[in-house]
Amino acid sequence: MSRLLEDASKKLLSQFRIPVPRGKVVATPEEARQAAQELGGAVALKALVPVGKRGKAGAVRFAASPEAAAAAAQELLKMKVYHFPVEKILVEERVNIAREIYACVTYDPLKKMPVVIASSQGGVDVEEVAATYPEKVVTKQVDPYLGLANYQAKEIWCDLGLKGDELRVATDILWRMYQCFEKYDATIVEVNPLAVTGDGKGVAAGVLMAVDDDALYRHPDLASVIQPGSDRAWRPLTDIEKYIIQVDAEDPYRGTARYTELEGGDIGFLCGGGGGSLLMFDTLRKYGGRPANYTEFGGNPPERKMYGLTKGILSKPGLKGFFLSINITNNTQVDLVAEGLLRALKDMNIDVKEFPIVIRMAGVNEPRAKELLEGAGVPYHGDDITMEDAARMMVERMRQAHPSY
Amino acid sequence: MAILADERSRIVIQGITGREASMVTRHSLDYGTPIVAGVTPGRGGDNVHGVPVYDSLKQACREHELNTAIVYVPPAFAADAALEAMDNGMKLVLIITERIPQMDVVKVLHLARSRGTVVVGPNSVGIISPRHRVKMGAIGGDNVERCFIPGPVGVISRSGGMTAECAWMAKRAGYGVSTCISIGGDPFIGSSPRDLLEMFQKDDETKGVLMFGEPGTAYEEEAADFIEAGGFTKPLIAYVAGLFMEEMPQGTVFGHAASIIQGERGKPSTKIARLRQAGAYVADTFNEIIPLLQKVLG
């Protein structure tokens, strides 16, 4: 899942003829002042960061004049919104809002279907509305083959008590939102608030959108607007994270890997398997280990990917040990894993006698992996020990090598 | 009897001529699994390790009695292959392919529900029933007995690797396995642990089930509800990984795509508490699975 910034989301929605406020992306207070002038003076300023709930974080400001817009921009550009520094701001014309409602198209994880969530109360957190006034929220699953019919969109708003112009514009916008969701393989299209203006027009005032990474091949036009890796990090990507995305992209369908850098820590962490990596991270910590990163890879990576991964992980300053575990696998050639690892260790001039390394992996071509590793002075474990045993051993080695550990 | 895979399985592999599918075909045949036919458009008339290849599943069904399809087709065409399998009457469709677009998966699962077809996966490593010598998918590789020997324990895991590791832990504890299912780590999958517990309940060969749980989804909670409702009365032994994620910023994915905590949803601690409350045996550490199995199964 990759998030889009709000300006890009709004461009997509307007392709479906959903009205959005006129706006401009700026990077300096002076640009904000000019933009406000062009947009009629009174504007809204929104920090462009790939996260929701920006209003709550103080990342949405209103300004009554171009001068006030410049001042608000100056403050926003100094902010971090949920760990993301604000580098760009969307300046938008002020919408004359008569009523705020809420509309969202996403997937229902339990029913495994697309779902519409709509509320007669917008501009606030929909989960809070649902908890306090359940009658103000309607949830409706959508047949993925048939899509959302216009009359179904209408029924949803009727159930929420909308009438007249409000009913008409809300129906139209919701119906078009579903088309956008379907066309772009979105995982969420949320409009909050969906504003109805004093003269009875609908405007998608606030928009949050994310798309399915696995469907990007059908949408080459999205490549330039998505924020890659935005579901795997809570802050901008670090240099090592960017490097590992590159390493991974060189062999996209073999041994898919992800690296998340953590604050502090001193054990380089590299694990095979989505479940195995969770287990090992918990277990290392349980024994007192401090992983410096979280890196997980899928089945059967080529040698050069293992080399790149190991090198990336070991390049983080302050590492004092390295842990590699792959659960007993069905198809991974562990000799290639060993080759890549050894090449990286050599490149980084790591003395394996001083630097604690624990490896536990069992898979295809084990005898060769064992021979390669032991030949280089790195102890090898296969199915002679459990995964938990390996984690305990790692922490024991750290304590031997670093008595204060 | 086992579940999903036994000697009555008559298997077709869609995308059989691919690199991995071809290797899996050889390993499966060596193990004794009835891989009867394969399908790859444009390769009709070929064979893969002696298995005849057809251009369409319809043609394969004219020549063979088939009830199970394994999908090894690339992501862009995998959903179409699953629909082809359902339309040709397959009772079980095992989808190995990973990275299939979500909308495609949701459509396949929607149709499967209305047809009553059992879908396992996508992003599954496979299903294996050792007593019946049936393995579907890469599960077990070419060294099946290392982890999978016949016995009374059913295994359910989102992680393919942990499916093998759990079976191996059972073996270390002195038991074999009835059927092991890698259900897939994606947000949308065909068969949930609850669905499989329902099948294991009816299976004489299975005396207890070992489940590897992860953050995200409501699978563990659903399993607990199902036990409380009396749907599963055999012992369930579980381990839930990913407790550390509760200390990480919310909404971040670690491990499988479905492994995400949002608000109170998807927390391992909640899952562990719910499972224990329902009477399941939850291991505090992974090694503890061994004495737990021994205590529960005797």
XYZ file of C-alpha atoms in Angstrom:
703
model
C 0.000 0.000 0.000
C 1.448 3.368 -1.013
C -0.018 6.678 0.069
C -0.426 9.652 -2.200
C 0.019 13.250 -1.172
C -3.162 15.291 -1.124
C -2.435 17.363 -4.233
C -1.942 14.177 -6.273
C -5.062 12.554 -4.782
C -7.124 15.604 -5.674
C -5.827 15.580 -9.243
C -6.975 11.988 -9.573
C -10.410 12.754 -8.131
C -10.892 15.684 -10.494
C -10.276 13.316 -13.416
C -13.525 11.708 -12.304
C -15.203 15.108 -12.300
C -15.312 15.383 -8.542
C -15.018 19.099 -7.666
C -11.950 19.969 -5.566
C -10.839 23.392 -4.295
C -8.485 25.345 -6.547
C -5.018 25.065 -5.092
C -1.282 25.398 -5.529
C 1.725 23.581 -4.070
C 4.311 25.888 -2.487
C 7.635 25.440 -0.706
C 8.312 28.915 0.752
C 6.331 31.591 2.641
C 6.699 33.957 -0.315
C 5.206 31.404 -2.688
C 2.380 30.902 -0.203
C 1.705 34.644 -0.171
C 1.564 34.740 -3.967
C -0.627 31.670 -4.144
C -3.059 33.179 -1.632
C -3.216 36.353 -3.700
C -4.080 34.356 -6.828
C -6.651 32.278 -4.962
C -8.564 35.249 -3.641
C -6.842 36.092 -0.354
C -8.460 33.791 2.198
C -6.946 30.327 1.958
C -6.405 27.003 3.700
C -2.822 25.741 4.043
C -2.198 22.021 4.385
C 1.140 20.342 5.049
C 1.852 17.795 2.308
C 2.903 14.724 4.279
C 1.825 11.123 3.629
C -0.244 10.681 6.806
C -3.839 11.187 7.872
C -5.268 13.100 10.829
C -3.307 16.207 9.913
C -5.950 18.510 11.363
C -5.382 17.020 14.797
C -1.638 17.453 14.394
C -2.030 21.168 13.653
C -0.876 20.715 10.084
C -3.888 22.449 8.537
C -4.114 26.257 8.919
C -6.486 28.918 7.719
C -5.392 32.381 6.686
C -7.547 35.415 5.948
C -5.010 37.292 3.831
C -1.889 36.668 1.718
C 0.270 38.028 4.563
C -1.341 35.678 7.050
C -0.820 32.834 4.550
C 2.909 33.608 4.400
C 3.118 33.590 8.189
C 1.213 30.307 8.468
C 3.448 28.768 5.804
C 6.530 29.842 7.734
C 5.267 28.001 10.810
C 4.199 24.910 8.892
C 7.554 24.609 7.158
C 9.265 24.369 10.561
C 6.996 21.544 11.694
C 7.295 17.817 11.770
C 3.979 16.058 11.325
C 4.104 12.570 12.862
C 7.902 12.470 12.216
C 7.587 13.828 8.668
C 9.241 17.230 8.116
C 7.009 19.572 6.144
C 8.695 20.460 2.865
C 5.679 21.386 0.776
C 2.328 22.958 1.443
C -0.911 22.821 -0.472
C -2.498 26.290 -0.512
C -6.185 26.176 -1.384
C -9.008 28.633 -1.877
C -11.355 28.867 1.103
C -14.543 26.932 0.525
C -17.790 28.473 1.718
C -18.921 25.451 3.716
C -22.567 25.083 4.684
C -22.330 21.471 5.760
C -19.579 18.876 6.237
C -20.182 15.179 5.649
C -17.877 12.158 5.325
C -17.405 9.550 2.585
C -14.891 6.738 2.217
C -14.371 3.759 -0.081
C -11.975 1.091 1.152
C -11.836 -2.671 1.782
C -13.647 -4.486 4.571
C -10.976 -6.807 5.990
C -13.462 -9.191 7.581
C -15.987 -9.463 4.746
C -13.186 -9.334 2.144
C -15.166 -6.918 -0.019
C -15.008 -3.263 -0.995
C -16.956 -1.162 1.488
C -18.443 2.310 1.598
C -18.373 4.153 4.905
C -20.455 7.316 4.971
C -21.434 9.727 7.696
C -23.735 12.699 7.949
C -21.098 14.297 10.138
C -17.780 15.206 8.510
C -14.694 17.174 9.337
C -14.008 15.040 12.389
C -12.630 11.589 13.103
C -15.189 9.119 11.723
C -14.260 6.478 14.292
C -15.222 8.881 17.055
C -18.528 9.664 15.341
C -19.234 5.930 14.979
C -18.505 5.368 18.667
C -20.698 8.233 19.903
C -23.462 8.436 17.287
C -23.641 5.067 15.511
C -26.821 6.181 13.733
C -24.799 8.822 11.895
C -22.593 6.262 10.137
C -23.595 3.819 7.394
C -21.359 0.974 6.245
C -22.208 -0.909 3.079
C -20.271 -3.683 1.340
C -20.048 -3.508 -2.443
C -20.151 -6.438 -4.867
C -16.682 -6.290 -6.468
C -18.016 -7.438 -9.838
C -20.974 -5.062 -10.008
C -19.394 -2.046 -8.356
C -21.393 0.691 -6.633
C -24.561 1.626 -8.499
C -25.657 5.250 -8.401
C -28.908 4.331 -6.638
C -26.946 2.477 -3.931
C -24.934 5.611 -3.256
C -28.224 7.507 -3.039
C -29.729 4.979 -0.609
C -26.746 5.360 1.708
C -27.240 9.132 1.968
C -31.028 8.741 2.243
C -30.454 6.455 5.216
C -28.361 9.231 6.730
C -31.192 11.735 6.248
C -29.769 13.845 3.418
C -32.232 15.712 1.236
C -32.401 18.147 -1.682
C -29.124 19.477 -3.108
C -27.115 17.779 -0.390
C -28.462 14.372 -1.378
C -27.873 15.015 -5.051
C -24.260 16.190 -4.807
C -23.260 13.644 -2.155
C -24.650 10.799 -4.263
C -22.786 11.968 -7.321
C -19.483 12.377 -5.505
C -19.662 9.030 -3.704
C -20.544 7.244 -6.917
C -17.553 8.839 -8.672
C -15.279 8.061 -5.701
C -16.016 4.372 -6.167
C -15.107 4.651 -9.850
C -11.789 6.227 -8.888
C -11.204 3.498 -6.268
C -11.810 0.790 -8.852
C -10.013 2.396 -11.775
C -6.820 3.105 -9.830
C -6.751 -0.014 -7.649
C -6.922 2.177 -4.579
C -6.971 0.701 -1.091
C -8.655 3.806 0.291
C -10.327 6.922 -1.135
C -11.481 9.092 1.737
C -13.108 12.506 1.445
C -13.257 14.299 4.767
C -14.813 16.738 4.866
C -17.031 16.390 1.858
C -18.208 19.985 1.890
C -21.573 21.186 0.663
C -21.348 24.879 -0.116
C -23.894 27.602 0.594
C -25.027 27.483 -3.030
C -25.595 23.734 -2.952
C -22.412 22.444 -4.591
C -20.276 19.539 -3.400
C -16.503 19.877 -2.934
C -13.959 17.246 -1.877
C -12.248 19.540 0.601
C -9.991 16.989 2.326
C -8.771 13.865 0.536
C -6.745 10.847 1.644
C -5.822 8.191 -0.861
C -3.596 5.111 -1.033
C -3.124 2.588 -3.804
C -2.281 -1.111 -4.030
C 1.443 -1.543 -4.759
C 0.788 -4.889 -6.397
C -1.459 -3.279 -9.008
C 0.951 -0.481 -9.974
C 1.883 -2.345 -13.135
C -1.523 -1.404 -14.503
C -1.101 2.276 -13.622
C 2.202 3.557 -14.958
C 0.836 7.104 -14.500
C 0.913 6.653 -10.717
C 4.635 5.880 -10.554
C 5.581 9.546 -10.149
C 3.017 10.398 -7.429
C 3.111 7.505 -4.954
C 5.159 7.592 -1.764
C 6.912 4.188 -1.932
C 7.376 2.277 1.307
C 4.944 4.588 3.114
C 3.246 1.674 4.860
C 6.553 0.396 6.219
C 7.906 3.568 7.765
C 6.504 6.226 10.072
C 8.967 8.894 8.927
C 10.796 9.716 5.686
C 12.961 6.885 4.399
C 16.551 6.842 5.635
C 19.530 6.520 3.291
C 19.972 2.837 4.135
C 16.267 2.219 3.543
C 16.488 3.869 0.137
C 19.585 1.828 -0.686
C 17.835 -1.419 0.213
C 14.793 -0.530 -1.878
C 17.251 -0.261 -4.788
C 18.902 -3.581 -3.927
C 15.489 -5.204 -3.813
C 14.307 -3.689 -7.094
C 17.215 -5.271 -8.969
C 15.637 -8.706 -8.470
C 11.986 -7.871 -7.764
C 10.546 -11.377 -7.760
C 13.193 -13.323 -5.849
C 13.714 -12.969 -2.136
C 11.674 -9.756 -1.792
C 13.295 -7.787 1.034
C 12.351 -4.922 3.327
C 14.534 -2.973 5.703
C 13.241 -0.779 8.506
C 15.844 1.210 10.409
C 15.293 1.470 14.152
C 16.581 4.008 16.613
C 19.619 2.739 18.531
C 20.268 -0.964 18.812
C 23.457 -2.846 18.040
C 22.554 -6.182 16.424
C 22.154 -6.274 12.650
C 18.955 -8.234 12.070
C 18.298 -10.233 8.903
C 15.597 -12.885 8.847
C 13.911 -14.980 6.229
C 10.141 -15.115 6.229
C 7.354 -12.828 7.361
C 6.424 -14.943 10.373
C 9.940 -16.094 11.231
C 11.213 -12.519 11.384
C 8.482 -11.474 13.849
C 9.281 -14.475 16.033
C 13.022 -13.814 16.007
C 12.693 -10.115 16.753
C 10.511 -10.836 19.788
C 12.818 -13.601 20.946
C 16.051 -11.624 20.627
C 14.498 -8.852 22.701
C 13.188 -11.308 25.260
C 16.778 -12.434 25.941
C 18.012 -8.835 26.182
C 19.229 -8.318 22.617
C 18.816 -4.928 20.904
C 18.202 -5.230 17.156
C 19.263 -2.125 15.216
C 16.922 -2.709 12.294
C 14.195 -4.996 11.050
C 14.981 -6.777 7.813
C 12.968 -9.569 6.370
C 13.259 -11.297 3.027
C 11.264 -13.852 1.085
C 12.208 -17.159 -0.465
C 15.371 -17.896 -2.424
C 17.188 -14.568 -2.864
C 20.052 -14.453 -5.360
C 23.601 -13.977 -4.082
C 23.790 -10.305 -5.060
C 20.658 -9.498 -3.087
C 22.065 -11.128 0.052
C 25.277 -9.211 -0.503
C 23.390 -5.908 -0.832
C 21.180 -6.591 2.166
C 24.042 -7.552 4.444
C 26.101 -4.595 3.331
C 23.214 -2.197 3.908
C 22.495 -3.579 7.368
C 26.139 -3.534 8.446
C 26.588 0.063 7.278
C 24.505 1.425 10.155
C 26.886 2.983 12.701
C 27.203 1.371 16.122
C 26.611 -2.254 15.158
C 28.290 -4.789 17.431
C 26.946 -8.057 16.071
C 24.984 -9.694 13.290
C 22.129 -12.161 13.386
C 20.831 -14.157 10.434
C 18.019 -16.641 10.736
C 15.962 -18.418 8.119
C 13.373 -20.876 9.275
C 13.590 -24.364 7.855
C 12.719 -23.582 4.297
C 11.162 -25.346 1.456
C 13.059 -23.767 -1.408
C 15.796 -21.337 -0.331
C 19.317 -22.100 -1.577
C 21.207 -21.341 1.610
C 24.608 -21.635 -0.057
C 23.791 -18.505 -2.087
C 22.766 -16.779 1.121
C 26.134 -17.713 2.634
C 28.062 -16.500 -0.416
C 26.399 -13.084 -0.400
C 26.895 -12.696 3.323
C 30.576 -13.633 3.202
C 31.270 -11.265 0.314
C 29.691 -8.384 2.262
C 31.618 -9.215 5.449
C 34.851 -9.230 3.489
C 34.012 -5.947 1.756
C 33.293 -4.294 5.066
C 36.552 -5.638 6.574
C 34.747 -7.278 9.444
C 36.876 -9.581 11.561
C 34.587 -12.521 12.292
C 36.723 -13.506 15.289
C 35.902 -10.238 17.045
C 32.409 -9.557 15.710
C 29.681 -11.877 17.050
C 27.704 -13.534 14.250
C 25.035 -16.168 14.731
C 23.531 -17.939 11.748
C 20.736 -20.433 11.819
C 19.385 -21.475 8.458
C 18.178 -24.704 6.989
C 17.224 -25.185 3.367
C 18.509 -26.338 -0.001
C 22.294 -26.979 -0.411
C 23.054 -26.900 3.292
C 26.322 -28.873 3.210
C 27.854 -26.312 0.863
C 26.609 -23.392 2.982
C 28.170 -24.978 6.061
C 31.475 -25.562 4.299
C 31.625 -21.982 2.984
C 30.785 -20.374 6.312
C 32.961 -22.577 8.496
C 35.802 -22.165 6.001
C 35.580 -18.418 6.623
C 35.483 -18.878 10.386
C 31.755 -18.194 10.802
C 29.915 -20.824 12.863
C 26.937 -22.413 11.121
C 23.733 -23.815 12.594
C 21.018 -25.649 10.718
C 18.301 -27.808 12.213
C 20.500 -28.802 15.162
C 18.995 -25.936 17.198
C 15.578 -24.242 17.376
C 14.968 -20.637 16.380
C 14.677 -19.643 20.015
C 18.009 -21.351 20.780
C 19.612 -19.250 18.033
C 18.330 -15.982 19.516
C 19.567 -16.942 22.979
C 22.950 -17.854 21.500
C 23.178 -14.462 19.793
C 22.709 -12.594 23.047
C 25.199 -14.897 24.809
C 27.804 -14.123 22.118
C 27.152 -10.404 22.522
C 27.777 -10.721 26.236
C 31.011 -12.637 25.678
C 32.308 -10.112 23.175
C 31.049 -7.043 25.023
C 31.147 -7.750 28.771
C 28.914 -4.753 29.620
C 26.092 -5.992 27.341
C -8.547 -38.895 6.571
C -6.602 -35.560 6.847
C -8.123 -32.390 5.366
C -8.011 -30.788 1.906
C -5.275 -33.095 0.607
C -5.474 -36.896 0.600
C -5.313 -39.844 -1.812
C -8.543 -38.692 -3.455
C -6.821 -35.495 -4.619
C -6.513 -35.314 -8.397
C -4.304 -32.349 -9.071
C -3.748 -30.010 -11.993
C -1.041 -27.350 -11.914
C -1.832 -24.123 -13.774
C 1.373 -22.579 -15.063
C 3.179 -25.939 -14.791
C 5.917 -25.063 -17.302
C 7.330 -22.218 -15.165
C 10.675 -22.611 -13.405
C 9.342 -23.068 -9.884
C 6.187 -24.986 -10.857
C 8.246 -27.457 -12.852
C 10.605 -28.060 -9.913
C 7.668 -28.458 -7.537
C 6.070 -30.936 -9.943
C 9.166 -33.111 -9.810
C 9.402 -32.977 -6.005
C 5.675 -33.733 -5.652
C 5.782 -36.692 -8.046
C 8.830 -38.068 -6.208
C 6.863 -37.841 -2.974
C 4.000 -39.819 -4.518
C 1.534 -36.979 -5.074
C -0.966 -37.461 -7.923
C -0.122 -34.518 -10.192
C -2.323 -35.565 -13.087
C -2.184 -32.681 -15.530
C -0.798 -29.238 -16.171
C -2.010 -26.174 -18.044
C 0.041 -23.546 -19.863
C -1.514 -21.702 -22.808
C 0.443 -22.416 -25.987
C 2.230 -25.437 -24.539
C -0.517 -28.017 -25.092
C 0.954 -31.402 -26.058
C 4.180 -30.932 -24.057
C 4.847 -32.728 -20.817
C 6.598 -31.745 -17.585
C 8.351 -34.681 -15.897
C 5.833 -36.927 -17.659
C 2.763 -34.869 -16.687
C 0.738 -33.946 -19.803
C 0.295 -30.222 -20.479
C -2.889 -28.732 -21.956
C -3.698 -25.304 -23.350
C -6.822 -24.999 -21.233
C -8.192 -26.571 -18.119
C -11.315 -27.528 -20.029
C -9.206 -29.723 -22.320
C -7.439 -31.271 -19.335
C -10.808 -32.063 -17.729
C -11.904 -33.924 -20.870
C -8.973 -36.314 -20.472
C -8.711 -36.579 -16.682
C -10.797 -36.558 -13.576
C -9.573 -33.511 -11.623
C -10.698 -31.868 -8.379
C -7.816 -29.672 -7.230
C -6.007 -26.831 -8.985
C -2.719 -25.265 -7.923
C -2.192 -21.788 -9.370
C 1.426 -20.931 -10.268
C 0.463 -18.285 -12.808
C 2.141 -14.807 -12.708
C 0.282 -12.100 -10.722
C -1.350 -10.362 -13.683
C -3.055 -13.595 -14.803
C -3.467 -15.480 -11.524
C -7.030 -14.381 -10.813
C -8.068 -15.454 -14.290
C -6.522 -18.873 -13.681
C -8.446 -19.187 -10.396
C -11.701 -18.337 -12.191
C -10.877 -20.927 -14.866
C -10.385 -23.482 -12.091
C -13.722 -22.647 -10.466
C -15.581 -22.672 -13.776
C -14.184 -26.114 -14.511
C -15.501 -27.521 -11.270
C -12.397 -27.658 -9.061
C -13.345 -28.146 -5.395
C -10.064 -26.789 -4.055
C -8.038 -23.965 -5.581
C -4.633 -23.411 -3.995
C -3.105 -20.084 -5.046
C 0.672 -19.961 -4.677
C 1.209 -16.707 -6.598
C 2.087 -13.680 -4.506
C 1.597 -9.983 -5.227
C -1.777 -10.413 -6.961
C -3.681 -7.093 -7.048
C -6.156 -6.903 -4.142
C -9.190 -6.214 -6.303
C -8.455 -9.368 -8.316
C -8.205 -11.440 -5.134
C -11.387 -9.952 -3.694
C -13.242 -10.884 -6.902
C -11.954 -14.452 -6.809
C -12.917 -14.877 -3.146
C -16.362 -13.377 -3.785
C -17.072 -15.875 -6.534
C -15.625 -18.760 -4.505
C -18.069 -18.019 -1.661
C -21.074 -18.165 -3.969
C -19.824 -21.370 -5.634
C -18.770 -23.129 -2.445
C -15.199 -23.565 -3.725
C -12.454 -23.784 -1.111
C -9.644 -21.349 -1.878
C -6.349 -21.503 0.022
C -3.945 -18.563 -0.408
C -2.929 -16.518 -2.285
C 0.716 -16.329 -1.294
C 0.643 -19.833 0.163
C 3.618 -22.181 0.211
C 1.242 -25.107 0.066
C -0.623 -27.893 1.819
C 0.703 -31.269 2.877
C -0.803 -34.481 4.308
C 2.162 -36.810 4.986
C 0.234 -40.026 5.738
C -1.358 -39.741 2.306
C 1.879 -38.650 0.624
C 0.143 -35.660 -0.880
C 1.961 -32.349 -1.030
C 0.692 -29.387 -2.989
C 3.135 -26.567 -3.655
C 6.752 -26.129 -2.605
C 6.019 -27.110 0.997
C 8.593 -29.651 2.147
C 10.801 -29.094 -0.908
C 12.885 -32.134 -1.785
C 13.484 -32.997 1.862
C 9.916 -33.515 3.073
C 10.633 -35.861 5.986
C 12.895 -33.365 7.707
C 9.745 -31.585 8.947
C 6.681 -33.485 7.820
C 6.043 -37.007 9.113
C 2.605 -38.601 9.644
C 0.916 -37.966 12.978
C -1.958 -36.334 14.850
C -1.118 -32.592 14.760
C -2.773 -30.173 12.327
C -0.724 -27.043 11.531
C -2.010 -23.628 10.448
C 0.257 -20.662 9.652
C 0.178 -17.486 7.589
C 3.889 -17.908 7.094
C 5.090 -20.638 4.754
C 8.396 -20.946 6.572
C 6.725 -21.175 9.961
C 4.399 -23.900 8.656
C 7.501 -26.042 8.166
C 9.095 -24.858 11.410
C 5.933 -25.691 13.411
C 5.753 -29.183 11.906
C 9.446 -29.612 12.786
C 8.754 -28.522 16.386
C 5.971 -31.139 16.553
C 8.450 -33.709 15.266
C 10.971 -32.712 17.949
C 8.194 -33.151 20.501
C 7.685 -36.691 19.205
C 4.669 -36.205 16.948
C 3.920 -36.068 13.277
C 1.366 -34.014 11.424
C -1.997 -34.774 9.797
C -2.336 -31.798 7.443
C -0.304 -28.565 7.390
C -1.656 -25.497 5.660
C 0.237 -22.351 4.751
C -2.774 -20.022 4.517
C -0.899 -17.019 3.055
C 0.283 -13.741 4.557
C -1.820 -11.354 2.458
C -4.662 -9.211 3.815
C -7.214 -11.178 1.776
C -7.047 -14.965 1.756
C -9.504 -17.726 0.962
C -9.410 -19.946 4.052
C -9.010 -18.491 7.538
C -7.835 -20.443 10.589
C -11.462 -20.591 11.731
C -12.493 -22.265 8.442
C -9.683 -24.788 8.824
C -10.460 -25.523 12.483
C -13.960 -26.462 11.331
C -12.431 -28.987 8.927
C -9.937 -30.285 11.497
C -12.796 -30.830 13.971
C -14.321 -33.397 11.598
C -11.006 -35.091 10.848
C -10.334 -38.314 12.802
C -6.645 -38.205 12.046
C -6.200 -34.836 13.799
C -6.029 -34.881 17.617
C -4.960 -31.281 18.089
C -3.953 -28.212 16.110
C -0.838 -26.034 16.309
C -1.357 -22.491 15.052
C 1.249 -19.792 14.456
C -0.400 -16.391 14.929
C 0.740 -12.916 13.877
C -0.338 -9.291 14.380
C -3.090 -7.863 12.182
C -6.333 -9.429 10.925
C -8.870 -10.973 13.299
C -8.022 -14.622 12.565
C -6.944 -15.492 16.101
C -9.972 -13.729 17.601
C -12.299 -15.538 15.171
C -10.678 -18.840 16.128
C -11.276 -18.054 19.810
C -14.936 -17.206 19.105
C -15.303 -20.455 17.192
C -13.886 -22.480 20.092
C -16.184 -20.711 22.555
C -19.167 -21.448 20.332
C -18.281 -25.143 20.550
C -17.176 -25.425 16.925
C -13.734 -26.767 17.759
C -13.380 -29.024 20.795
C -9.896 -30.482 20.240
C -6.888 -28.825 21.863
C -5.536 -25.756 20.069
C -1.909 -24.927 20.802
C -0.859 -21.479 19.618
C 2.079 -19.133 19.503
C 1.489 -15.489 18.596
C 4.505 -13.568 17.269
C 5.065 -9.841 16.941
C 4.510 -8.508 20.460
C 7.221 -5.910 19.784
C 4.967 -4.290 17.197
C 2.798 -2.924 19.998
C 5.692 -0.607 20.893
C 6.232 0.543 17.305
C 4.430 3.447 15.610
C 0.959 2.301 14.596
C -0.040 1.534 11.052
C 3.419 0.254 10.141
C 3.730 -3.123 8.450
C 6.353 -5.617 9.681
C 6.666 -9.024 8.069
C 3.617 -10.034 6.028
C 1.435 -7.422 4.347
C -1.437 -8.333 6.691
C 0.707 -7.809 9.795
C -0.353 -4.347 10.911
C -1.779 -2.893 14.128
C -4.412 -0.164 13.824
C -5.906 1.225 16.996
C -6.840 -1.696 19.200
C -7.141 -4.004 16.202
C -4.552 -6.651 15.461
C -2.593 -6.559 18.736
C -0.852 -9.838 19.636
C -1.559 -9.293 23.355
C -5.296 -9.152 22.637
C -5.063 -12.270 20.499
C -3.185 -14.156 23.203
C -5.711 -13.115 25.858
C -8.694 -14.064 23.683
C -7.211 -17.456 22.792
C -6.425 -18.237 26.446
C -9.873 -17.122 27.517
C -11.363 -19.545 24.981
C -9.288 -22.384 26.405
C -6.472 -22.568 23.875
C -2.916 -23.322 25.052
C -0.718 -20.362 24.177
C 3.054 -20.850 24.398
C 4.990 -17.939 25.952
C 8.110 -18.772 23.988
C 8.562 -20.766 20.816
C 10.454 -23.585 22.557
C 7.561 -23.993 24.988
C 5.498 -25.459 22.137
C 7.329 -28.763 22.666
C 6.358 -29.398 26.334
C 2.869 -28.003 25.649
C 2.273 -30.488 22.835
C 3.558 -33.298 25.057
C 1.333 -32.245 27.925
C -1.792 -31.820 25.808
C -1.436 -34.811 23.481
C 0.081 -37.172 26.080
